[in-house]
Amino acid sequence: MNPILKVGILSIQGDIEENSNAIKESFEELEIEGTVIYMKDLHDLDEIDGLIIPGGESTVIGMLLFLQGVQPDLIRKKIQEGLPILGTCAGLILLSNKAYDKTIGETKQALLKVLDVTIERNAFGRQHESFESELDIPYLGERRFNGVFIRGPAITEIGNNVEIIAEYDKKIVAVRQNNILGTSFHPELANDNRFHINLVKLMAEYNRSKKRK
Amino acid sequence: MAISLIPSNRKMKGQKVSTEGDNKVVRGSILVKRGFAHMQKHGVIMDVTNVEQAQIAEEAGAVAVMVLDKLPYDVRKAGGVARTAGVRTIEEIMNAVSIPIMAKCRIGHYSEAKMLETCAVDMIDESEVLTPADEENHIWKWEFTTPFVNGAKNLGEALRRIEEGASMIRTKGEPGTGNVAEAVNHIRKLNKEIRLLRAAYLDNDYQEIIKLARDYMVSMEVALEVGKLGRLPIVNFAAGGITTPADASFLMKLGCDGVFVGSGIFKSEDPSLRAKAVVLATTFYDNEKEVLEAQKMVDEKKSLIGLDTKNLELRMQERGPSV
């Protein structure tokens, strides 16, 4: 019998339910049994096969997450063991090493620092500049992907082991660092679940590797 | 479908399509406008009147700030005409905080709203807290690239605002009173009416759905969508009279997607602690221990002294166009 895959969604603030819908649809499409666990903190990473950090306000999610205590070493260990993570928009910012903002400089916000990138927040401007545009993302296949950017960040620097998976207007907007996926845009709003489907595939692999141990 | 895009047949002048390099870019689409509201979910949006308050709000964990000239409580006290906030104040706040900035315009006041859009606020609240500029018409919000939030006391109002292009709904409650009772009334009424549509939908009773749609003075299309989803098709926040962490938790329990706090924070005597406590109680609304801890952070003796909503000179929720 196949195992039931468990995906944790960090459920402090933001578009939690939208990510939940996208991942549930992905389970169905792949005919894999899976369940969603809503997590307010990151203490129990043993029980999950994958983690989603949703869109929202990164300052708010970060503050409330760190208020409950975060053990970065534990998270890093899980990531090294292969725990797959998808961070969208605010989620990408939280995973990053460093974040800054054009108007107020380096934001003194709490970050997990597990993804080796530097982020410029609100890189495309305020809400009236927010947009959708079809992106070429070879990682997902030939069909273009509708990138929904809402006060979106951009990635300005990447480490050696970070792979660029999408660019828009010469800015990096999606990256992969082994089992971590980060996007400036919101795949959960795109009505196209290919990012979430890839996460499920990574989760299945991780689950199998856990079993072998 | 990721998020509801109903109604689908409106002419959207606010949607701007352009080509930049090799990319076709769309701004102000329904998805981009409603998507913004979805990013506020489970959060607290706080009323502020100056930079200092905006910074306190940001540090306390507000997802956005709403800029006003006067807090609703002071609007009541001052009387006269309440208008949109000063542009300079809005700009100062924009330069001081990284979270989204919202601002209120008068109901029906197209030019005030256009001015706020040009000023680049992230969302416009067409609000009954300000003195309505048009007693007959709300703003036709499809002409804007910037998303709007509107107040509603019941399902009909909420759906009519959605038909006019609102991207987010909030209860009206009775602002500036420190009394949560009216917000509770409004969300309960809305929930009850949604249940009627949902039941009719599940029974495939289209005659009943169109009858309800006529009662609410809305199209069959949006009524059907509510029946299908069993909730409003767009994000719905609580607003009007929220004062304590327990108030916020209660409204979240009643099914609101997040909370607006107006006078409750900056008209109290313990604003920074209270702001943080309300954020905690909103995030952990279904965890009794956490709500208790949040409530411990505030001092009831420092709460805004509330007003009885039945004997008010000014019932803000009754203002503006009736349809």
Short mmCIF file of C-alpha atoms in Angstrom, two decimals, chain B:
data_model
loop_
_atom_site.label_atom_id
_atom_site.label_comp_id
_atom_site.label_asym_id
_atom_site.label_seq_id
_atom_site.Cartn_x
_atom_site.Cartn_y
_atom_site.Cartn_z
CA MET B 1 -10.51 27.28 -9.75
CA ALA B 2 -8.06 29.04 -7.47
CA ILE B 3 -10.23 32.02 -6.57
CA SER B 4 -13.68 33.07 -7.73
CA LEU B 5 -13.73 35.52 -10.65
CA ILE B 6 -17.49 36.14 -10.60
CA PRO B 7 -19.10 38.28 -12.09
CA SER B 8 -17.35 37.60 -15.35
CA ASN B 9 -19.09 39.84 -17.85
CA ARG B 10 -18.17 43.35 -16.73
CA LYS B 11 -16.34 45.84 -18.88
CA MET B 12 -13.20 46.46 -16.88
CA LYS B 13 -11.71 49.81 -17.77
CA GLY B 14 -9.35 49.52 -14.81
CA GLN B 15 -7.65 46.49 -16.35
CA LYS B 16 -4.53 47.66 -18.19
CA VAL B 17 -2.94 45.44 -20.80
CA SER B 18 0.50 46.33 -22.15
CA THR B 19 3.49 44.76 -23.85
CA GLU B 20 6.80 45.16 -22.08
CA GLY B 21 9.73 43.57 -23.90
CA ASP B 22 8.52 40.13 -24.92
CA ASN B 23 5.92 40.01 -22.19
CA LYS B 24 2.22 40.72 -22.30
CA VAL B 25 1.45 42.25 -18.94
CA VAL B 26 -1.99 42.67 -17.34
CA ARG B 27 -2.51 45.01 -14.39
CA GLY B 28 -5.70 45.57 -12.43
CA SER B 29 -7.27 42.25 -13.51
CA ILE B 30 -9.84 40.65 -11.21
CA LEU B 31 -7.26 38.04 -10.24
CA VAL B 32 -4.60 40.60 -9.33
CA LYS B 33 -7.06 42.79 -7.40
CA ARG B 34 -8.79 40.00 -5.50
CA GLY B 35 -5.46 38.23 -5.05
CA PHE B 36 -4.25 41.23 -3.05
CA ALA B 37 -7.18 40.85 -0.65
CA HIS B 38 -6.39 37.13 -0.31
CA MET B 39 -2.90 38.02 0.91
CA GLN B 40 -4.43 39.94 3.85
CA LYS B 41 -6.31 36.88 5.13
CA HIS B 42 -5.98 35.89 8.80
CA GLY B 43 -4.45 39.30 9.45
CA VAL B 44 -5.32 42.54 11.20
CA ILE B 45 -5.61 45.86 9.37
CA MET B 46 -5.28 48.86 11.66
CA ASP B 47 -6.62 52.42 11.35
CA VAL B 48 -3.87 55.02 11.72
CA THR B 49 -3.71 58.79 11.38
CA ASN B 50 0.06 59.45 11.35
CA VAL B 51 3.52 57.93 10.82
CA GLU B 52 4.06 57.11 14.48
CA GLN B 53 0.86 55.07 14.68
CA ALA B 54 1.65 53.34 11.37
CA GLN B 55 5.03 52.25 12.74
CA ILE B 56 3.48 50.98 15.96
CA ALA B 57 0.96 49.03 13.86
CA GLU B 58 3.66 47.53 11.65
CA GLU B 59 5.80 46.50 14.62
CA ALA B 60 2.78 44.93 16.30
CA GLY B 61 2.16 42.72 13.26
CA ALA B 62 -0.54 44.52 11.26
CA VAL B 63 -0.82 43.16 7.69
CA ALA B 64 -1.73 46.64 6.43
CA VAL B 65 -2.64 50.08 7.71
CA MET B 66 -5.70 52.17 6.84
CA VAL B 67 -4.96 55.88 6.77
CA LEU B 68 -7.63 58.31 7.97
CA ASP B 69 -7.74 61.96 8.87
CA LYS B 70 -9.59 61.14 12.12
CA LEU B 71 -10.31 57.85 13.82
CA PRO B 72 -14.04 56.97 13.69
CA TYR B 73 -14.44 57.84 17.40
CA ASP B 74 -13.10 61.35 16.67
CA VAL B 75 -15.27 61.65 13.56
CA ARG B 76 -18.28 61.22 15.85
CA LYS B 77 -16.98 63.79 18.33
CA ALA B 78 -15.98 66.36 15.71
CA GLY B 79 -19.20 66.19 13.70
CA GLY B 80 -19.23 68.09 10.40
CA VAL B 81 -18.01 66.51 7.18
CA ALA B 82 -15.42 63.73 7.32
CA ARG B 83 -13.28 63.51 4.16
CA THR B 84 -10.33 61.46 2.93
CA ALA B 85 -6.97 61.79 4.70
CA GLY B 86 -4.39 64.42 3.74
CA VAL B 87 -2.24 63.34 0.81
CA ARG B 88 0.94 64.39 2.58
CA THR B 89 0.14 62.21 5.57
CA ILE B 90 -0.53 59.25 3.25
CA GLU B 91 2.77 59.80 1.44
CA GLU B 92 4.73 60.12 4.68
CA ILE B 93 3.30 56.82 5.89
CA MET B 94 4.10 55.16 2.54
CA ASN B 95 7.74 56.15 2.99
CA ALA B 96 7.88 54.92 6.57
CA VAL B 97 6.45 51.39 6.51
CA SER B 98 6.85 48.38 4.19
CA ILE B 99 3.36 46.88 4.65
CA PRO B 100 0.45 47.86 2.33
CA ILE B 101 -1.27 51.22 2.80
CA MET B 102 -5.02 51.58 2.43
CA ALA B 103 -7.02 54.80 2.58
CA LYS B 104 -10.69 55.67 2.83
CA CYS B 105 -12.67 57.73 0.34
CA ARG B 106 -16.22 59.01 0.67
CA ILE B 107 -18.98 56.78 -0.68
CA GLY B 108 -19.63 57.65 -4.32
CA HIS B 109 -16.75 60.15 -4.51
CA TYR B 110 -15.11 59.09 -7.79
CA SER B 111 -12.50 61.86 -7.79
CA GLU B 112 -11.36 61.28 -4.23
CA ALA B 113 -10.89 57.61 -5.17
CA LYS B 114 -9.01 58.45 -8.39
CA MET B 115 -6.78 60.77 -6.41
CA LEU B 116 -5.98 57.93 -3.97
CA GLU B 117 -5.28 55.59 -6.89
CA THR B 118 -2.90 58.12 -8.44
CA CYS B 119 -1.26 58.56 -5.06
CA ALA B 120 -0.63 54.75 -5.30
CA VAL B 121 -2.35 53.51 -2.16
CA ASP B 122 -2.65 49.72 -2.28
CA MET B 123 -6.39 49.51 -1.57
CA ILE B 124 -9.24 52.01 -1.34
CA ASP B 125 -11.99 51.71 1.28
CA GLU B 126 -15.25 53.28 0.05
CA SER B 127 -16.34 53.93 3.58
CA GLU B 128 -19.41 54.98 5.53
CA VAL B 129 -17.06 56.31 8.24
CA LEU B 130 -16.64 59.35 5.99
CA THR B 131 -19.59 61.52 5.01
CA PRO B 132 -21.16 60.03 1.85
CA ALA B 133 -20.67 62.23 -1.21
CA ASP B 134 -23.44 60.57 -3.24
CA GLU B 135 -26.69 59.46 -1.64
CA GLU B 136 -27.72 57.44 -4.71
CA ASN B 137 -24.64 55.76 -6.16
CA HIS B 138 -21.57 53.88 -5.07
CA ILE B 139 -18.42 54.16 -7.18
CA TRP B 140 -18.29 51.94 -10.30
CA LYS B 141 -15.15 50.20 -9.15
CA TRP B 142 -14.42 48.31 -12.39
CA GLU B 143 -12.88 51.53 -13.70
CA PHE B 144 -10.02 51.29 -11.21
CA THR B 145 -6.72 49.43 -11.30
CA THR B 146 -6.56 49.67 -7.50
CA PRO B 147 -8.71 47.18 -5.58
CA PHE B 148 -11.57 48.38 -3.34
CA VAL B 149 -12.96 47.17 -0.04
CA ASN B 150 -16.60 47.97 0.81
CA GLY B 151 -18.72 47.59 3.92
CA ALA B 152 -21.86 45.45 4.09
CA LYS B 153 -24.53 44.75 6.72
CA ASN B 154 -25.99 41.75 4.91
CA LEU B 155 -25.59 39.48 1.89
CA GLY B 156 -27.49 41.74 -0.53
CA GLU B 157 -25.21 44.70 0.18
CA ALA B 158 -22.10 42.56 -0.07
CA LEU B 159 -23.11 41.09 -3.43
CA ARG B 160 -24.18 44.45 -4.86
CA ARG B 161 -20.76 45.87 -4.00
CA ILE B 162 -19.12 42.84 -5.63
CA GLU B 163 -21.21 43.46 -8.77
CA GLU B 164 -19.85 47.03 -8.76
CA GLY B 165 -16.29 45.74 -8.64
CA ALA B 166 -15.33 45.49 -4.97
CA SER B 167 -12.40 43.09 -4.34
CA MET B 168 -12.99 42.68 -0.63
CA ILE B 169 -15.92 43.04 1.80
CA ARG B 170 -15.99 43.95 5.47
CA THR B 171 -18.86 44.12 7.92
CA LYS B 172 -19.99 47.67 8.62
CA GLY B 173 -20.50 47.22 12.33
CA GLU B 174 -20.80 50.55 14.10
CA PRO B 175 -17.39 52.22 13.91
CA GLY B 176 -15.93 54.30 16.71
CA THR B 177 -18.23 52.90 19.38
CA GLY B 178 -15.98 50.28 20.96
CA ASN B 179 -19.04 48.04 20.72
CA VAL B 180 -18.72 44.86 18.70
CA ALA B 181 -22.44 44.02 18.73
CA GLU B 182 -23.27 45.47 15.32
CA ALA B 183 -20.38 43.70 13.57
CA VAL B 184 -21.61 40.48 15.14
CA ASN B 185 -25.14 41.21 13.87
CA HIS B 186 -23.87 41.81 10.37
CA ILE B 187 -21.76 38.69 10.06
CA ARG B 188 -24.54 36.54 11.56
CA LYS B 189 -27.07 37.98 9.12
CA LEU B 190 -24.69 37.36 6.22
CA ASN B 191 -24.02 33.78 7.31
CA LYS B 192 -27.73 33.07 7.68
CA GLU B 193 -28.48 34.40 4.19
CA ILE B 194 -25.60 32.43 2.68
CA ARG B 195 -27.02 29.28 4.28
CA LEU B 196 -30.36 29.89 2.51
CA LEU B 197 -28.65 30.15 -0.87
CA ARG B 198 -26.46 27.14 -0.14
CA ALA B 199 -29.47 25.02 0.78
CA ALA B 200 -31.32 26.05 -2.38
CA TYR B 201 -28.22 25.26 -4.44
CA LEU B 202 -27.76 21.82 -2.92
CA ASP B 203 -31.44 21.09 -3.63
CA ASN B 204 -31.02 22.25 -7.24
CA ASP B 205 -33.87 24.67 -6.56
CA TYR B 206 -33.16 27.31 -9.21
CA GLN B 207 -36.54 28.97 -8.75
CA GLU B 208 -35.64 29.62 -5.11
CA ILE B 209 -32.18 30.92 -6.09
CA ILE B 210 -33.56 33.44 -8.59
CA LYS B 211 -36.14 34.57 -6.04
CA LEU B 212 -33.40 35.15 -3.46
CA ALA B 213 -31.31 36.93 -6.10
CA ARG B 214 -34.27 39.27 -6.76
CA ASP B 215 -34.69 39.90 -3.02
CA TYR B 216 -31.03 40.82 -2.76
CA MET B 217 -31.22 42.84 -6.00
CA VAL B 218 -28.29 40.96 -7.53
CA SER B 219 -27.68 38.87 -10.64
CA MET B 220 -28.45 35.16 -10.80
CA GLU B 221 -24.77 34.62 -11.60
CA VAL B 222 -23.43 35.86 -8.24
CA ALA B 223 -26.27 34.24 -6.30
CA LEU B 224 -25.41 30.89 -7.88
CA GLU B 225 -21.73 31.37 -7.08
CA VAL B 226 -22.53 31.95 -3.40
CA GLY B 227 -24.68 28.81 -3.43
CA LYS B 228 -21.87 26.83 -5.02
CA LEU B 229 -19.14 28.09 -2.68
CA GLY B 230 -21.21 28.35 0.50
CA ARG B 231 -19.46 31.64 1.27
CA LEU B 232 -18.87 35.06 -0.26
CA PRO B 233 -16.88 34.78 -3.50
CA ILE B 234 -14.33 37.31 -2.19
CA VAL B 235 -12.45 37.86 1.07
CA ASN B 236 -14.61 39.07 3.97
CA PHE B 237 -13.23 40.86 7.04
CA ALA B 238 -14.81 41.96 10.31
CA ALA B 239 -14.93 45.68 11.08
CA GLY B 240 -16.69 48.18 13.30
CA GLY B 241 -16.33 48.26 17.07
CA ILE B 242 -13.58 45.68 17.64
CA THR B 243 -11.75 46.67 20.83
CA THR B 244 -10.29 43.64 22.62
CA PRO B 245 -8.39 40.49 21.60
CA ALA B 246 -11.46 38.43 22.53
CA ASP B 247 -13.58 40.55 20.14
CA ALA B 248 -11.20 39.66 17.30
CA SER B 249 -11.21 35.97 18.18
CA PHE B 250 -15.03 35.94 18.32
CA LEU B 251 -15.41 37.46 14.84
CA MET B 252 -12.86 35.04 13.39
CA LYS B 253 -14.86 32.20 14.92
CA LEU B 254 -17.98 33.52 13.19
CA GLY B 255 -16.20 32.97 9.87
CA CYS B 256 -14.50 36.29 9.07
CA ASP B 257 -11.26 36.02 7.05
CA GLY B 258 -9.51 38.72 9.09
CA VAL B 259 -10.12 41.83 11.17
CA PHE B 260 -10.08 45.62 10.80
CA VAL B 261 -9.51 47.57 14.01
CA GLY B 262 -10.31 51.26 14.00
CA SER B 263 -10.59 53.37 17.12
CA GLY B 264 -10.16 50.26 19.34
CA ILE B 265 -6.37 50.47 19.29
CA PHE B 266 -5.32 54.09 19.06
CA LYS B 267 -8.18 55.39 21.19
CA SER B 268 -7.15 53.04 24.00
CA GLU B 269 -4.50 53.96 26.54
CA ASP B 270 -2.32 50.93 25.72
CA PRO B 271 -2.07 51.00 21.91
CA SER B 272 1.16 49.07 21.21
CA LEU B 273 0.40 46.18 23.55
CA ARG B 274 -3.21 46.09 22.46
CA ALA B 275 -2.26 46.09 18.77
CA LYS B 276 -0.01 43.08 19.30
CA ALA B 277 -2.60 41.33 21.46
CA VAL B 278 -5.30 41.73 18.80
CA VAL B 279 -2.91 40.27 16.19
CA LEU B 280 -2.18 37.27 18.41
CA ALA B 281 -5.87 36.68 19.14
CA THR B 282 -6.66 36.83 15.41
CA THR B 283 -3.95 34.35 14.43
CA PHE B 284 -4.69 31.94 17.30
CA TYR B 285 -8.42 32.68 17.44
CA ASP B 286 -9.37 29.03 17.93
CA ASN B 287 -6.84 28.39 20.70
CA GLU B 288 -8.46 29.43 23.99
CA LYS B 289 -5.18 29.53 25.92
CA GLU B 290 -3.54 31.84 23.39
CA VAL B 291 -6.57 34.14 23.36
CA LEU B 292 -6.42 34.31 27.15
CA GLU B 293 -2.71 35.17 26.99
CA ALA B 294 -3.49 37.90 24.46
CA GLN B 295 -6.31 39.25 26.59
CA LYS B 296 -3.89 39.39 29.57
CA MET B 297 -1.74 41.81 27.59
CA VAL B 298 -4.45 44.49 27.66
CA ASP B 299 -5.96 46.34 30.58
CA GLU B 300 -9.74 46.69 30.51
CA LYS B 301 -9.42 49.99 32.39
CA LYS B 302 -7.51 51.28 29.37
CA SER B 303 -10.04 50.16 26.73
CA LEU B 304 -11.94 52.70 24.71
CA ILE B 305 -15.09 53.41 26.72
CA GLY B 306 -17.80 52.12 24.48
CA LEU B 307 -21.03 53.68 23.26
CA ASP B 308 -24.49 52.17 23.23
CA THR B 309 -25.16 51.64 19.52
CA LYS B 310 -28.94 52.00 19.89
CA ASN B 311 -28.96 55.65 20.98
CA LEU B 312 -26.36 57.13 18.69
CA GLU B 313 -26.85 60.49 17.04
CA LEU B 314 -25.01 59.14 14.01
CA ARG B 315 -25.51 55.56 12.81
CA MET B 316 -22.71 55.27 10.26
CA GLN B 317 -23.98 51.93 9.01
CA GLU B 318 -27.21 53.57 7.80
CA ARG B 319 -25.43 56.16 5.65
CA GLY B 320 -25.05 56.15 1.90
CA PRO B 321 -27.13 54.75 -0.98
CA SER B 322 -29.77 52.22 0.05
CA VAL B 323 -29.21 50.03 -3.02
#
